[in-house]
Amino acid sequence: MYAFSVLASLLAVVSASPAPMPDGTATIVNPTIGPCTDVVKPHAHIIATPSSTKVAGLQLTYDSPTGRATLTDNGFYSLWDFSNGGVAQQPDCAKTKLWLNIDPVHTEYRPLYWNKTQITTNWSTGYGYDLVAKETKQYNTTDTFIACPPLWADIKNPPWYLFLLTPTTVPLDSAPSLKGFDTKSCVKTRLTVEIPTYP
């Protein structure tokens, strides 16, 4: 009888918290009607983690003149699209998405940038998960990024530009992709998609 009670308790816990689907969206509930859309969509930041890194808590966004992906204290708070191996943000009522892409040209410290076209199709993530670049012919699976401030950053809270870290023997200060950045201040970080809230 005791074993039956324990089994019933375990089943109740399992059924109360279903396992998330790989894309992180299947367990997100869409509640009532909202403006501009048929339903209120989940919104979340993508933030720098862990808490021990210098950029912890900064949010993923972009540098509008260049389209480069950056970390700031005022990032995208968006509906995210993780379909087809991509990461896209789509503000409420917007007709277009911006896709997060990995620069295919550089072979080390690969810059991240936003584009209206999806080029990168090897992202793996979801709400509550780290952003991972899955293995390609050029590099192994990685969830590690480099965040660097630009040399011209004479402001108090500069944007931190993001680069995918892939195996390399090239020192930071010798990498062509890091020209113009304060390589002495670069830090390793991960990017984590927050559990969403509803606007």
mmCIF file of C-alpha atoms in Angstrom:
data_model
loop_
_atom_site.group_PDB
_atom_site.id
_atom_site.type_symbol
_atom_site.label_atom_id
_atom_site.label_comp_id
_atom_site.label_asym_id
_atom_site.label_seq_id
_atom_site.Cartn_x
_atom_site.Cartn_y
_atom_site.Cartn_z
ATOM 1 C CA MET A 1 0.000 0.000 0.000
ATOM 2 C CA TYR A 2 2.865 2.347 0.899
ATOM 3 C CA ALA A 3 4.563 1.636 -2.455
ATOM 4 C CA PHE A 4 1.314 2.431 -4.249
ATOM 5 C CA SER A 5 1.065 5.811 -2.416
ATOM 6 C CA VAL A 6 4.645 6.715 -3.333
ATOM 7 C CA LEU A 7 4.035 5.747 -6.971
ATOM 8 C CA ALA A 8 0.850 7.823 -7.090
ATOM 9 C CA SER A 9 2.716 10.824 -5.618
ATOM 10 C CA LEU A 10 5.488 10.517 -8.176
ATOM 11 C CA LEU A 11 2.988 10.292 -11.027
ATOM 12 C CA ALA A 12 1.255 13.418 -9.764
ATOM 13 C CA VAL A 13 4.561 15.341 -9.740
ATOM 14 C CA VAL A 14 5.504 14.108 -13.213
ATOM 15 C CA SER A 15 2.132 14.958 -14.687
ATOM 16 C CA ALA A 16 2.134 18.379 -12.987
ATOM 17 C CA SER A 17 5.428 19.424 -14.595
ATOM 18 C CA PRO A 18 5.704 18.162 -18.168
ATOM 19 C CA ALA A 19 9.156 17.989 -19.693
ATOM 20 C CA PRO A 20 9.942 20.911 -22.004
ATOM 21 C CA MET A 21 10.167 20.238 -25.712
ATOM 22 C CA PRO A 22 13.562 20.714 -27.413
ATOM 23 C CA ASP A 23 12.594 24.053 -28.957
ATOM 24 C CA GLY A 24 11.381 25.367 -25.587
ATOM 25 C CA THR A 25 8.028 26.570 -26.895
ATOM 26 C CA ALA A 26 5.671 23.621 -26.563
ATOM 27 C CA THR A 27 5.143 24.061 -22.822
ATOM 28 C CA ILE A 28 4.405 27.788 -23.050
ATOM 29 C CA VAL A 29 0.710 28.522 -22.566
ATOM 30 C CA ASN A 30 -0.904 31.276 -24.626
ATOM 31 C CA PRO A 31 -3.558 33.005 -22.530
ATOM 32 C CA THR A 32 -6.217 35.531 -23.511
ATOM 33 C CA ILE A 33 -6.534 37.899 -26.480
ATOM 34 C CA GLY A 34 -4.000 40.721 -26.738
ATOM 35 C CA PRO A 35 -3.468 43.804 -28.918
ATOM 36 C CA CYS A 36 -2.186 43.317 -32.494
ATOM 37 C CA THR A 37 -2.155 39.531 -32.153
ATOM 38 C CA ASP A 38 -4.687 36.790 -31.579
ATOM 39 C CA VAL A 39 -3.112 35.828 -28.282
ATOM 40 C CA VAL A 40 -0.757 37.329 -25.729
ATOM 41 C CA LYS A 41 2.675 35.901 -26.524
ATOM 42 C CA PRO A 42 5.424 35.048 -24.038
ATOM 43 C CA HIS A 43 8.165 37.659 -23.723
ATOM 44 C CA ALA A 44 11.667 37.225 -22.301
ATOM 45 C CA HIS A 45 15.180 38.615 -22.336
ATOM 46 C CA ILE A 46 18.232 36.652 -23.387
ATOM 47 C CA ILE A 47 20.809 37.436 -20.700
ATOM 48 C CA ALA A 48 24.511 36.908 -20.062
ATOM 49 C CA THR A 49 25.290 34.209 -17.498
ATOM 50 C CA PRO A 50 26.693 32.932 -15.133
ATOM 51 C CA SER A 51 26.454 35.469 -12.315
ATOM 52 C CA SER A 52 30.236 35.384 -11.830
ATOM 53 C CA THR A 53 30.985 36.979 -15.212
ATOM 54 C CA LYS A 54 31.548 40.735 -15.537
ATOM 55 C CA VAL A 55 28.637 41.052 -17.998
ATOM 56 C CA ALA A 56 26.180 38.933 -15.975
ATOM 57 C CA GLY A 57 22.577 40.041 -16.366
ATOM 58 C CA LEU A 58 23.194 42.223 -19.407
ATOM 59 C CA GLN A 59 20.653 41.638 -22.166
ATOM 60 C CA LEU A 60 21.007 40.677 -25.812
ATOM 61 C CA THR A 61 20.244 43.463 -28.274
ATOM 62 C CA TYR A 62 21.953 45.102 -31.250
ATOM 63 C CA ASP A 63 23.988 48.070 -32.378
ATOM 64 C CA SER A 64 21.609 49.704 -34.846
ATOM 65 C CA PRO A 65 24.181 51.283 -37.210
ATOM 66 C CA THR A 66 26.013 47.980 -37.765
ATOM 67 C CA GLY A 67 23.464 45.287 -36.874
ATOM 68 C CA ARG A 68 26.028 43.702 -34.554
ATOM 69 C CA ALA A 69 24.783 41.708 -31.559
ATOM 70 C CA THR A 70 25.556 43.381 -28.251
ATOM 71 C CA LEU A 71 24.881 43.096 -24.542
ATOM 72 C CA THR A 72 23.451 46.150 -22.771
ATOM 73 C CA ASP A 73 21.294 46.888 -19.740
ATOM 74 C CA ASN A 74 18.294 47.495 -22.026
ATOM 75 C CA GLY A 75 18.009 44.535 -24.409
ATOM 76 C CA PHE A 76 15.258 42.963 -26.477
ATOM 77 C CA TYR A 77 12.230 41.980 -24.412
ATOM 78 C CA SER A 78 10.614 40.027 -27.132
ATOM 79 C CA LEU A 79 8.641 37.170 -28.503
ATOM 80 C CA TRP A 80 11.384 34.776 -29.651
ATOM 81 C CA ASP A 81 11.264 32.383 -32.582
ATOM 82 C CA PHE A 82 13.516 29.326 -32.191
ATOM 83 C CA SER A 83 12.246 27.472 -35.263
ATOM 84 C CA ASN A 84 14.388 25.933 -38.013
ATOM 85 C CA GLY A 85 17.590 26.103 -35.950
ATOM 86 C CA GLY A 86 17.307 29.870 -35.670
ATOM 87 C CA VAL A 87 16.952 32.596 -33.084
ATOM 88 C CA ALA A 88 14.767 35.531 -34.104
ATOM 89 C CA GLN A 89 13.158 38.348 -32.189
ATOM 90 C CA GLN A 90 9.878 39.842 -33.296
ATOM 91 C CA PRO A 91 8.566 42.860 -31.396
ATOM 92 C CA ASP A 92 4.820 43.108 -30.853
ATOM 93 C CA CYS A 93 2.963 44.135 -34.003
ATOM 94 C CA ALA A 94 6.112 43.983 -36.148
ATOM 95 C CA LYS A 95 5.781 42.384 -39.564
ATOM 96 C CA THR A 96 9.434 41.391 -39.826
ATOM 97 C CA LYS A 97 11.790 39.382 -37.645
ATOM 98 C CA LEU A 98 15.456 39.948 -36.947
ATOM 99 C CA TRP A 99 17.525 36.742 -37.020
ATOM 100 C CA LEU A 100 20.666 36.215 -34.959
ATOM 101 C CA ASN A 101 23.437 35.038 -37.281
ATOM 102 C CA ILE A 102 27.024 33.875 -36.880
ATOM 103 C CA ASP A 103 29.513 35.563 -39.210
ATOM 104 C CA PRO A 104 30.541 32.821 -41.677
ATOM 105 C CA VAL A 105 33.726 34.604 -42.810
ATOM 106 C CA HIS A 106 35.871 34.771 -39.700
ATOM 107 C CA THR A 107 37.331 31.488 -38.470
ATOM 108 C CA GLU A 108 37.879 32.466 -34.833
ATOM 109 C CA TYR A 109 35.978 34.763 -32.503
ATOM 110 C CA ARG A 110 33.068 34.801 -34.932
ATOM 111 C CA PRO A 111 30.998 38.017 -34.679
ATOM 112 C CA LEU A 112 27.257 37.728 -34.107
ATOM 113 C CA TYR A 113 24.922 40.028 -36.003
ATOM 114 C CA TRP A 114 21.223 40.571 -36.711
ATOM 115 C CA ASN A 115 19.704 40.372 -40.163
ATOM 116 C CA LYS A 116 16.212 40.179 -41.676
ATOM 117 C CA THR A 117 17.356 36.941 -43.345
ATOM 118 C CA GLN A 118 18.056 33.753 -41.436
ATOM 119 C CA ILE A 119 21.540 32.514 -42.326
ATOM 120 C CA THR A 120 22.473 30.553 -39.204
ATOM 121 C CA THR A 121 20.462 27.347 -38.810
ATOM 122 C CA ASN A 122 22.456 25.524 -36.117
ATOM 123 C CA TRP A 123 21.249 27.315 -32.984
ATOM 124 C CA SER A 124 19.705 25.177 -30.267
ATOM 125 C CA THR A 125 17.827 26.824 -27.413
ATOM 126 C CA GLY A 126 14.430 27.520 -25.890
ATOM 127 C CA TYR A 127 12.870 29.383 -22.985
ATOM 128 C CA GLY A 128 14.868 28.567 -19.859
ATOM 129 C CA TYR A 129 17.867 27.191 -21.789
ATOM 130 C CA ASP A 130 21.349 28.348 -22.789
ATOM 131 C CA LEU A 131 21.978 29.354 -26.382
ATOM 132 C CA VAL A 132 24.092 26.672 -28.100
ATOM 133 C CA ALA A 133 25.704 26.703 -31.534
ATOM 134 C CA LYS A 134 25.595 23.099 -32.683
ATOM 135 C CA GLU A 135 28.482 21.438 -34.490
ATOM 136 C CA THR A 136 29.219 22.357 -38.095
ATOM 137 C CA LYS A 137 32.048 21.460 -40.480
ATOM 138 C CA GLN A 138 33.932 24.511 -39.173
ATOM 139 C CA TYR A 139 33.590 24.066 -35.395
ATOM 140 C CA ASN A 140 32.330 21.806 -32.599
ATOM 141 C CA THR A 141 29.218 22.421 -30.511
ATOM 142 C CA THR A 142 29.748 25.384 -28.181
ATOM 143 C CA ASP A 143 27.758 27.475 -25.710
ATOM 144 C CA THR A 144 30.600 29.902 -24.980
ATOM 145 C CA PHE A 145 30.794 33.453 -26.242
ATOM 146 C CA ILE A 146 33.266 36.302 -25.898
ATOM 147 C CA ALA A 147 31.926 39.754 -24.997
ATOM 148 C CA CYS A 148 34.203 42.734 -25.714
ATOM 149 C CA PRO A 149 33.789 46.488 -25.329
ATOM 150 C CA PRO A 150 34.948 48.665 -28.224
ATOM 151 C CA LEU A 151 38.114 50.757 -27.843
ATOM 152 C CA TRP A 152 36.111 53.933 -28.414
ATOM 153 C CA ALA A 153 33.844 53.203 -25.442
ATOM 154 C CA ASP A 154 34.364 56.327 -23.332
ATOM 155 C CA ILE A 155 30.876 56.118 -21.893
ATOM 156 C CA LYS A 156 30.035 54.736 -18.457
ATOM 157 C CA ASN A 157 28.124 51.653 -19.642
ATOM 158 C CA PRO A 158 29.454 50.653 -23.057
ATOM 159 C CA PRO A 159 27.817 47.995 -25.188
ATOM 160 C CA TRP A 160 29.597 44.637 -25.166
ATOM 161 C CA TYR A 161 29.911 43.132 -28.643
ATOM 162 C CA LEU A 162 29.405 39.384 -28.959
ATOM 163 C CA PHE A 163 31.540 36.751 -30.654
ATOM 164 C CA LEU A 164 31.097 32.977 -30.778
ATOM 165 C CA LEU A 165 34.109 31.285 -29.209
ATOM 166 C CA THR A 166 35.359 28.338 -31.245
ATOM 167 C CA PRO A 167 38.647 26.437 -30.816
ATOM 168 C CA THR A 168 41.561 28.621 -31.855
ATOM 169 C CA THR A 169 45.208 29.241 -31.050
ATOM 170 C CA VAL A 170 44.972 32.877 -32.163
ATOM 171 C CA PRO A 171 45.420 35.290 -29.232
ATOM 172 C CA LEU A 172 42.611 37.795 -28.706
ATOM 173 C CA ASP A 173 44.805 40.766 -29.543
ATOM 174 C CA SER A 174 45.871 39.195 -32.870
ATOM 175 C CA ALA A 175 42.419 38.230 -34.148
ATOM 176 C CA PRO A 176 41.229 40.262 -37.184
ATOM 177 C CA SER A 177 37.616 40.083 -35.971
ATOM 178 C CA LEU A 178 38.590 41.810 -32.696
ATOM 179 C CA LYS A 179 40.339 44.771 -34.283
ATOM 180 C CA GLY A 180 38.948 47.927 -32.688
ATOM 181 C CA PHE A 181 37.968 46.144 -29.459
ATOM 182 C CA ASP A 182 39.495 46.325 -25.993
ATOM 183 C CA THR A 183 40.770 42.735 -25.964
ATOM 184 C CA LYS A 184 42.187 43.120 -22.431
ATOM 185 C CA SER A 185 38.628 43.577 -21.167
ATOM 186 C CA CYS A 186 36.970 40.721 -23.132
ATOM 187 C CA VAL A 187 35.184 38.115 -21.016
ATOM 188 C CA LYS A 188 33.741 34.672 -21.619
ATOM 189 C CA THR A 189 30.007 34.296 -21.129
ATOM 190 C CA ARG A 190 26.989 32.160 -21.923
ATOM 191 C CA LEU A 191 23.622 33.427 -23.155
ATOM 192 C CA THR A 192 20.497 32.165 -21.409
ATOM 193 C CA VAL A 193 16.896 32.618 -22.533
ATOM 194 C CA GLU A 194 14.806 33.641 -19.540
ATOM 195 C CA ILE A 195 11.600 31.904 -18.550
ATOM 196 C CA PRO A 196 8.984 34.135 -20.196
ATOM 197 C CA THR A 197 6.450 36.498 -18.737
ATOM 198 C CA TYR A 198 3.434 37.956 -20.465
ATOM 199 C CA PRO A 199 3.168 41.670 -21.290
#
